[in-house]
Short mmCIF file of C-alpha atoms in Angstrom, two decimals:
data_model
loop_
_atom_site.label_atom_id
_atom_site.label_comp_id
_atom_site.label_asym_id
_atom_site.label_seq_id
_atom_site.Cartn_x
_atom_site.Cartn_y
_atom_site.Cartn_z
CA MET A 1 135.56 -73.93 137.39
CA ALA A 2 135.70 -77.66 136.72
CA GLU A 3 138.95 -79.14 135.45
CA ILE A 4 138.72 -80.15 131.79
CA THR A 5 140.88 -83.25 131.64
CA ALA A 6 142.25 -84.95 128.53
CA SER A 7 140.24 -88.08 129.33
CA LEU A 8 137.03 -86.03 129.50
CA VAL A 9 137.77 -84.47 126.11
CA LYS A 10 138.55 -87.93 124.72
CA GLU A 11 135.26 -89.33 125.98
CA LEU A 12 133.29 -86.47 124.44
CA ARG A 13 135.11 -86.97 121.12
CA GLU A 14 134.25 -90.65 121.14
CA ARG A 15 130.60 -89.99 121.94
CA THR A 16 130.06 -87.19 119.42
CA GLY A 17 132.75 -87.70 116.79
CA ALA A 18 133.51 -83.96 116.93
CA GLY A 19 136.99 -82.42 116.81
CA MET A 20 139.20 -82.00 119.86
CA MET A 21 138.96 -78.21 119.99
CA GLU A 22 135.16 -78.27 119.58
CA CYS A 23 134.91 -80.80 122.43
CA LYS A 24 137.15 -78.83 124.74
CA LYS A 25 135.23 -75.61 124.05
CA ALA A 26 131.90 -77.37 124.69
CA LEU A 27 133.15 -78.78 128.00
CA VAL A 28 134.43 -75.38 129.14
CA GLU A 29 131.07 -73.81 128.34
CA ALA A 30 129.26 -76.64 130.18
CA ASN A 31 131.64 -76.34 133.17
CA GLY A 32 132.81 -79.93 132.72
CA ASP A 33 129.30 -81.46 132.50
CA ILE A 34 129.67 -83.91 129.63
CA GLU A 35 125.94 -84.59 129.26
CA LEU A 36 125.21 -80.87 129.04
CA ALA A 37 128.07 -80.47 126.54
CA ILE A 38 126.56 -83.22 124.36
CA ASP A 39 123.12 -81.59 124.54
CA ASN A 40 124.58 -78.21 123.57
CA MET A 41 126.54 -79.72 120.70
CA ARG A 42 123.46 -81.51 119.42
CA LYS A 43 121.48 -78.28 119.54
CA SER A 44 124.17 -76.39 117.62
CA GLY A 45 124.44 -79.18 115.07
CA GLN A 46 128.08 -79.98 115.84
CA ALA A 47 127.46 -83.54 116.97
CA LYS A 48 125.20 -84.24 114.01
CA ALA A 49 127.73 -82.75 111.59
CA ALA A 50 130.58 -84.72 113.10
CA LYS A 51 128.80 -88.04 112.58
CA LYS A 52 128.56 -87.22 108.89
CA ALA A 53 132.24 -86.22 108.63
CA GLY A 54 133.34 -89.75 107.83
CA ARG A 55 131.01 -90.07 104.86
CA VAL A 56 132.53 -89.72 101.40
CA ALA A 57 131.93 -86.30 99.85
CA ALA A 58 132.87 -86.85 96.20
CA GLU A 59 130.24 -84.68 94.49
CA GLY A 60 130.13 -80.89 94.52
CA VAL A 61 131.17 -77.89 92.47
CA ILE A 62 134.23 -76.15 91.09
CA LEU A 63 134.28 -72.36 91.44
CA THR A 64 136.60 -69.84 89.79
CA ALA A 65 137.28 -66.14 90.37
CA ILE A 66 139.58 -63.52 88.85
CA ASP A 67 140.65 -60.16 90.25
CA GLY A 68 142.98 -58.42 87.81
CA LYS A 69 146.08 -60.55 87.46
CA PHE A 70 145.16 -62.86 90.33
CA GLY A 71 142.88 -65.85 89.98
CA LEU A 72 141.88 -68.92 91.96
CA VAL A 73 140.03 -72.20 91.59
CA LEU A 74 138.14 -73.78 94.49
CA GLU A 75 136.55 -77.21 95.01
CA LEU A 76 133.64 -77.58 97.42
CA ASN A 77 132.38 -81.12 98.01
CA CYS A 78 129.16 -82.75 99.17
CA GLU A 79 127.80 -86.31 98.99
CA THR A 80 125.22 -86.09 96.20
CA ASP A 81 124.72 -84.12 93.00
CA PHE A 82 121.30 -83.14 94.34
CA VAL A 83 122.91 -81.11 97.15
CA ALA A 84 125.50 -79.75 94.69
CA LYS A 85 122.56 -77.89 93.09
CA ASP A 86 121.13 -76.68 96.42
CA ALA A 87 120.90 -72.88 96.72
CA GLY A 88 122.31 -72.88 100.27
CA PHE A 89 125.26 -75.05 99.26
CA LYS A 90 126.03 -72.83 96.27
CA ALA A 91 125.70 -69.65 98.35
CA PHE A 92 128.17 -71.06 100.88
CA GLY A 93 130.60 -71.82 98.06
CA GLU A 94 130.35 -68.29 96.69
CA GLU A 95 131.02 -66.86 100.17
CA VAL A 96 134.12 -69.03 100.60
CA LEU A 97 135.28 -68.08 97.09
CA ALA A 98 134.84 -64.35 97.76
CA ALA A 99 136.80 -64.58 101.02
CA ALA A 100 139.59 -66.55 99.36
CA LEU A 101 139.83 -64.00 96.55
CA ALA A 102 139.74 -60.98 98.85
CA GLY A 103 142.39 -62.44 101.16
CA ARG A 104 144.49 -63.97 98.36
CA VAL A 105 144.21 -67.26 100.28
CA SER A 106 146.19 -70.17 98.83
CA ASP A 107 146.03 -72.48 101.89
CA VAL A 108 142.84 -74.52 102.10
CA GLU A 109 143.36 -75.10 105.84
CA VAL A 110 143.03 -71.35 106.41
CA LEU A 111 139.68 -71.38 104.60
CA LYS A 112 138.52 -74.46 106.51
CA ALA A 113 139.28 -72.81 109.85
CA GLN A 114 137.63 -69.55 108.80
CA PHE A 115 134.38 -71.23 107.70
CA GLU A 116 134.16 -74.22 110.05
CA GLU A 117 131.25 -72.83 112.04
CA GLN A 118 129.21 -72.07 108.90
CA ARG A 119 130.13 -75.41 107.36
CA THR A 120 128.99 -77.27 110.47
CA ALA A 121 125.69 -75.40 110.55
CA LEU A 122 125.12 -76.14 106.84
CA VAL A 123 125.86 -79.85 107.35
CA ALA A 124 123.27 -79.95 110.14
CA LYS A 125 120.72 -78.16 107.94
CA ILE A 126 121.28 -80.08 104.68
CA GLY A 127 122.10 -83.46 106.21
CA GLU A 128 125.20 -84.25 104.15
CA ASN A 129 128.93 -84.06 104.73
CA ILE A 130 130.36 -80.88 103.18
CA ASN A 131 134.05 -80.24 102.67
CA ILE A 132 136.13 -77.32 101.39
CA ARG A 133 138.53 -79.67 99.66
CA ARG A 134 141.16 -77.58 97.88
CA VAL A 135 142.07 -74.18 96.50
CA SER A 136 144.78 -73.18 94.04
CA VAL A 137 145.88 -69.71 92.95
CA ILE A 138 147.53 -68.43 89.79
CA GLU A 139 148.88 -65.08 88.60
CA GLY A 140 149.54 -63.81 85.09
CA ASP A 141 149.33 -60.91 82.65
CA VAL A 142 146.15 -62.32 81.13
CA LEU A 143 143.88 -64.75 82.96
CA GLY A 144 141.03 -66.75 81.51
CA SER A 145 138.73 -69.36 82.97
CA TYR A 146 136.26 -71.97 81.81
CA LEU A 147 133.68 -73.96 83.77
CA HIS A 148 132.19 -77.11 82.30
CA GLY A 149 128.91 -77.73 84.09
CA ALA A 150 130.49 -76.66 87.41
CA ARG A 151 132.22 -80.08 87.52
CA ILE A 152 135.42 -79.10 85.69
CA GLY A 153 137.08 -75.75 86.26
CA VAL A 154 140.13 -74.37 84.48
CA MET A 155 142.17 -71.21 84.92
CA VAL A 156 144.87 -70.27 82.39
CA ALA A 157 147.59 -67.61 82.72
CA ALA A 158 149.07 -66.23 79.52
CA THR A 159 151.09 -63.42 77.95
CA GLY A 160 150.38 -61.69 74.64
CA ALA A 161 146.94 -63.27 74.32
CA ASP A 162 143.45 -61.78 74.16
CA ASP A 163 140.54 -62.94 76.30
CA GLU A 164 139.02 -65.13 73.57
CA LEU A 165 142.25 -67.04 72.94
CA VAL A 166 142.81 -67.66 76.65
CA LYS A 167 139.25 -68.93 77.05
CA HIS A 168 139.72 -71.31 74.10
CA ILE A 169 142.95 -72.60 75.66
CA ALA A 170 141.07 -73.11 78.95
CA MET A 171 138.40 -75.09 77.10
CA HIS A 172 141.15 -77.23 75.57
CA VAL A 173 142.66 -77.91 79.01
CA ALA A 174 139.24 -78.95 80.30
CA ALA A 175 138.82 -81.45 77.45
CA SER A 176 142.36 -82.79 77.02
CA LYS A 177 143.72 -82.87 80.59
CA PRO A 178 147.35 -81.86 79.98
CA GLU A 179 149.61 -82.42 82.98
CA TYR A 180 152.30 -79.82 82.14
CA VAL A 181 152.53 -76.61 80.10
CA LYS A 182 155.44 -77.62 77.83
CA PRO A 183 157.32 -80.85 77.03
CA GLU A 184 160.42 -79.49 78.74
CA ASP A 185 158.40 -79.04 81.95
CA VAL A 186 157.92 -82.79 82.36
CA PRO A 187 160.03 -83.77 85.41
CA ALA A 188 163.23 -85.73 84.80
CA ASP A 189 162.07 -88.67 86.93
CA VAL A 190 158.85 -89.01 84.90
CA VAL A 191 160.84 -88.92 81.65
CA SER A 192 163.41 -91.43 82.97
CA HIS A 193 160.72 -93.84 84.14
CA GLU A 194 158.90 -93.80 80.80
CA HIS A 195 162.19 -93.99 78.86
CA GLN A 196 163.13 -97.20 80.67
CA ILE A 197 159.73 -98.76 79.99
CA GLN A 198 159.90 -97.87 76.29
CA LEU A 199 163.49 -99.13 76.04
CA ASP A 200 162.53 -102.46 77.61
CA ILE A 201 159.64 -102.79 75.13
CA ALA A 202 161.93 -102.02 72.18
CA MET A 203 164.64 -104.44 73.38
CA GLN A 204 162.07 -107.22 73.84
CA SER A 205 161.26 -106.97 70.14
CA GLY A 206 164.78 -108.23 69.43
CA LYS A 207 166.22 -104.94 68.17
CA PRO A 208 169.90 -104.13 68.89
CA ARG A 209 170.32 -101.58 71.70
CA GLU A 210 171.46 -98.73 69.40
CA ILE A 211 168.39 -99.23 67.17
CA ALA A 212 166.15 -99.51 70.25
CA GLU A 213 167.56 -96.22 71.59
CA LYS A 214 166.71 -94.45 68.32
CA MET A 215 163.18 -95.86 68.41
CA VAL A 216 162.71 -94.68 71.99
CA GLU A 217 163.82 -91.12 71.13
CA GLY A 218 160.79 -90.71 68.88
CA ARG A 219 158.47 -92.35 71.38
CA MET A 220 159.66 -90.04 74.15
CA ARG A 221 159.01 -86.94 72.03
CA LYS A 222 155.49 -88.26 71.48
CA PHE A 223 155.07 -89.06 75.20
CA THR A 224 156.14 -85.62 76.49
CA GLY A 225 154.09 -83.92 73.78
CA GLU A 226 150.92 -85.81 74.61
CA ILE A 227 150.98 -84.88 78.31
CA SER A 228 151.95 -81.24 77.68
CA LEU A 229 149.56 -78.45 76.75
CA THR A 230 151.67 -76.99 73.93
CA GLY A 231 152.41 -80.43 72.46
CA GLN A 232 148.75 -81.49 72.24
CA HIS A 233 146.65 -81.04 69.11
CA PHE A 234 144.20 -78.18 69.64
CA VAL A 235 140.68 -79.56 70.20
CA MET A 236 139.05 -76.87 68.07
CA ASP A 237 141.47 -77.37 65.19
CA PRO A 238 143.39 -80.68 65.39
CA SER A 239 145.47 -79.71 62.34
CA LYS A 240 147.71 -77.69 64.65
CA THR A 241 149.15 -78.07 68.14
CA VAL A 242 148.37 -75.62 70.94
CA GLY A 243 152.01 -74.52 70.68
CA GLN A 244 151.55 -73.64 67.01
CA LEU A 245 148.32 -71.79 67.80
CA LEU A 246 150.07 -69.71 70.45
CA LYS A 247 152.96 -68.94 68.08
CA GLU A 248 150.50 -67.67 65.45
CA HIS A 249 149.23 -65.15 68.01
CA ASN A 250 152.68 -64.30 69.46
CA ALA A 251 151.33 -65.54 72.77
CA ASP A 252 152.49 -67.90 75.48
CA VAL A 253 150.93 -69.81 78.37
CA THR A 254 152.73 -69.46 81.70
CA GLY A 255 150.57 -71.80 83.75
CA PHE A 256 147.17 -73.39 84.29
CA ILE A 257 145.00 -75.02 86.96
CA ARG A 258 142.53 -77.81 86.19
CA PHE A 259 140.16 -79.11 88.89
CA GLU A 260 137.58 -81.84 88.38
CA VAL A 261 135.01 -82.62 91.05
CA GLY A 262 135.94 -85.64 93.14
CA GLU A 263 139.12 -86.57 91.27
CA GLY A 264 141.34 -88.71 93.48
CA ILE A 265 138.59 -89.41 96.03
CA GLU A 266 137.82 -93.05 96.67
CA LYS A 267 134.11 -93.47 96.10
CA ALA A 268 132.45 -96.28 98.00
CA GLU A 269 130.51 -98.70 95.83
CA VAL A 270 126.92 -98.81 97.05
CA ASP A 271 125.32 -102.26 97.15
CA PHE A 272 121.64 -101.25 97.08
CA ALA A 273 120.38 -104.83 97.50
CA ALA A 274 122.45 -105.24 100.67
CA GLU A 275 121.35 -101.81 101.89
CA VAL A 276 117.66 -102.63 101.44
CA ALA A 277 118.13 -106.03 103.13
CA ALA A 278 119.85 -104.36 106.10
CA MET A 279 117.04 -101.82 106.40
CA SER A 280 114.36 -104.53 106.36
CA LYS A 281 116.14 -106.45 109.11
CA SER A 282 116.33 -103.40 111.35
CA SER A 283 112.65 -102.52 110.87
#
């Protein structure tokens, strides 16, 4: 049995771009023959998939699932919206979703490890980087979800509400992007930061500090209301807030999840003219 040294693993990683564990496994199976290991990895699609791993996967789908009082939201990414509509890509997403639901999995790294082999094979087949990006779980007496074109997914947990009300609240969350459930849920550091900004603005207008403080009180109520679900005006009836709507139904929202495809991912700007020029030079 050939010795699998760290330097050998490093060389294989550099030549294929694959992960350390994949490289070590390939070398063990090839009895330390790096060329054979590379050939085997190419055949299995691992080397090809690894080369695509650095490409930005900012498209994809949001998937939701509910089992009784347990629900989850999952984001699966790819590089283009064309692949996001691919049957194989969607089937893979449904399989990951089902496994996450059955196992009550809240750690995305667990899902990534469980499906790495299938993901790698799918990357090799489709030709795009694919990533199980994130998963979030929620529990509640009543759960409701809403998907907007598979690009925005919302799950709401409530008490005292019927299915229709919870779905309408989920639709509101999709449209209005609240950050917190209630104004009192806004963290103290967020409130303090905004308070200081508003106070500085009021003081710059030449108002005495005590007057400025009074002005800021009203602004802060508006600020915490606007970023909180219950403080926002209900999208289906702006004459009332979501909090007032819930009160009318003797209901309450205990939590929500809102995922939007690609949010927070840096998307590379594509210069098509430069790309075409580069292609013509290489041909």
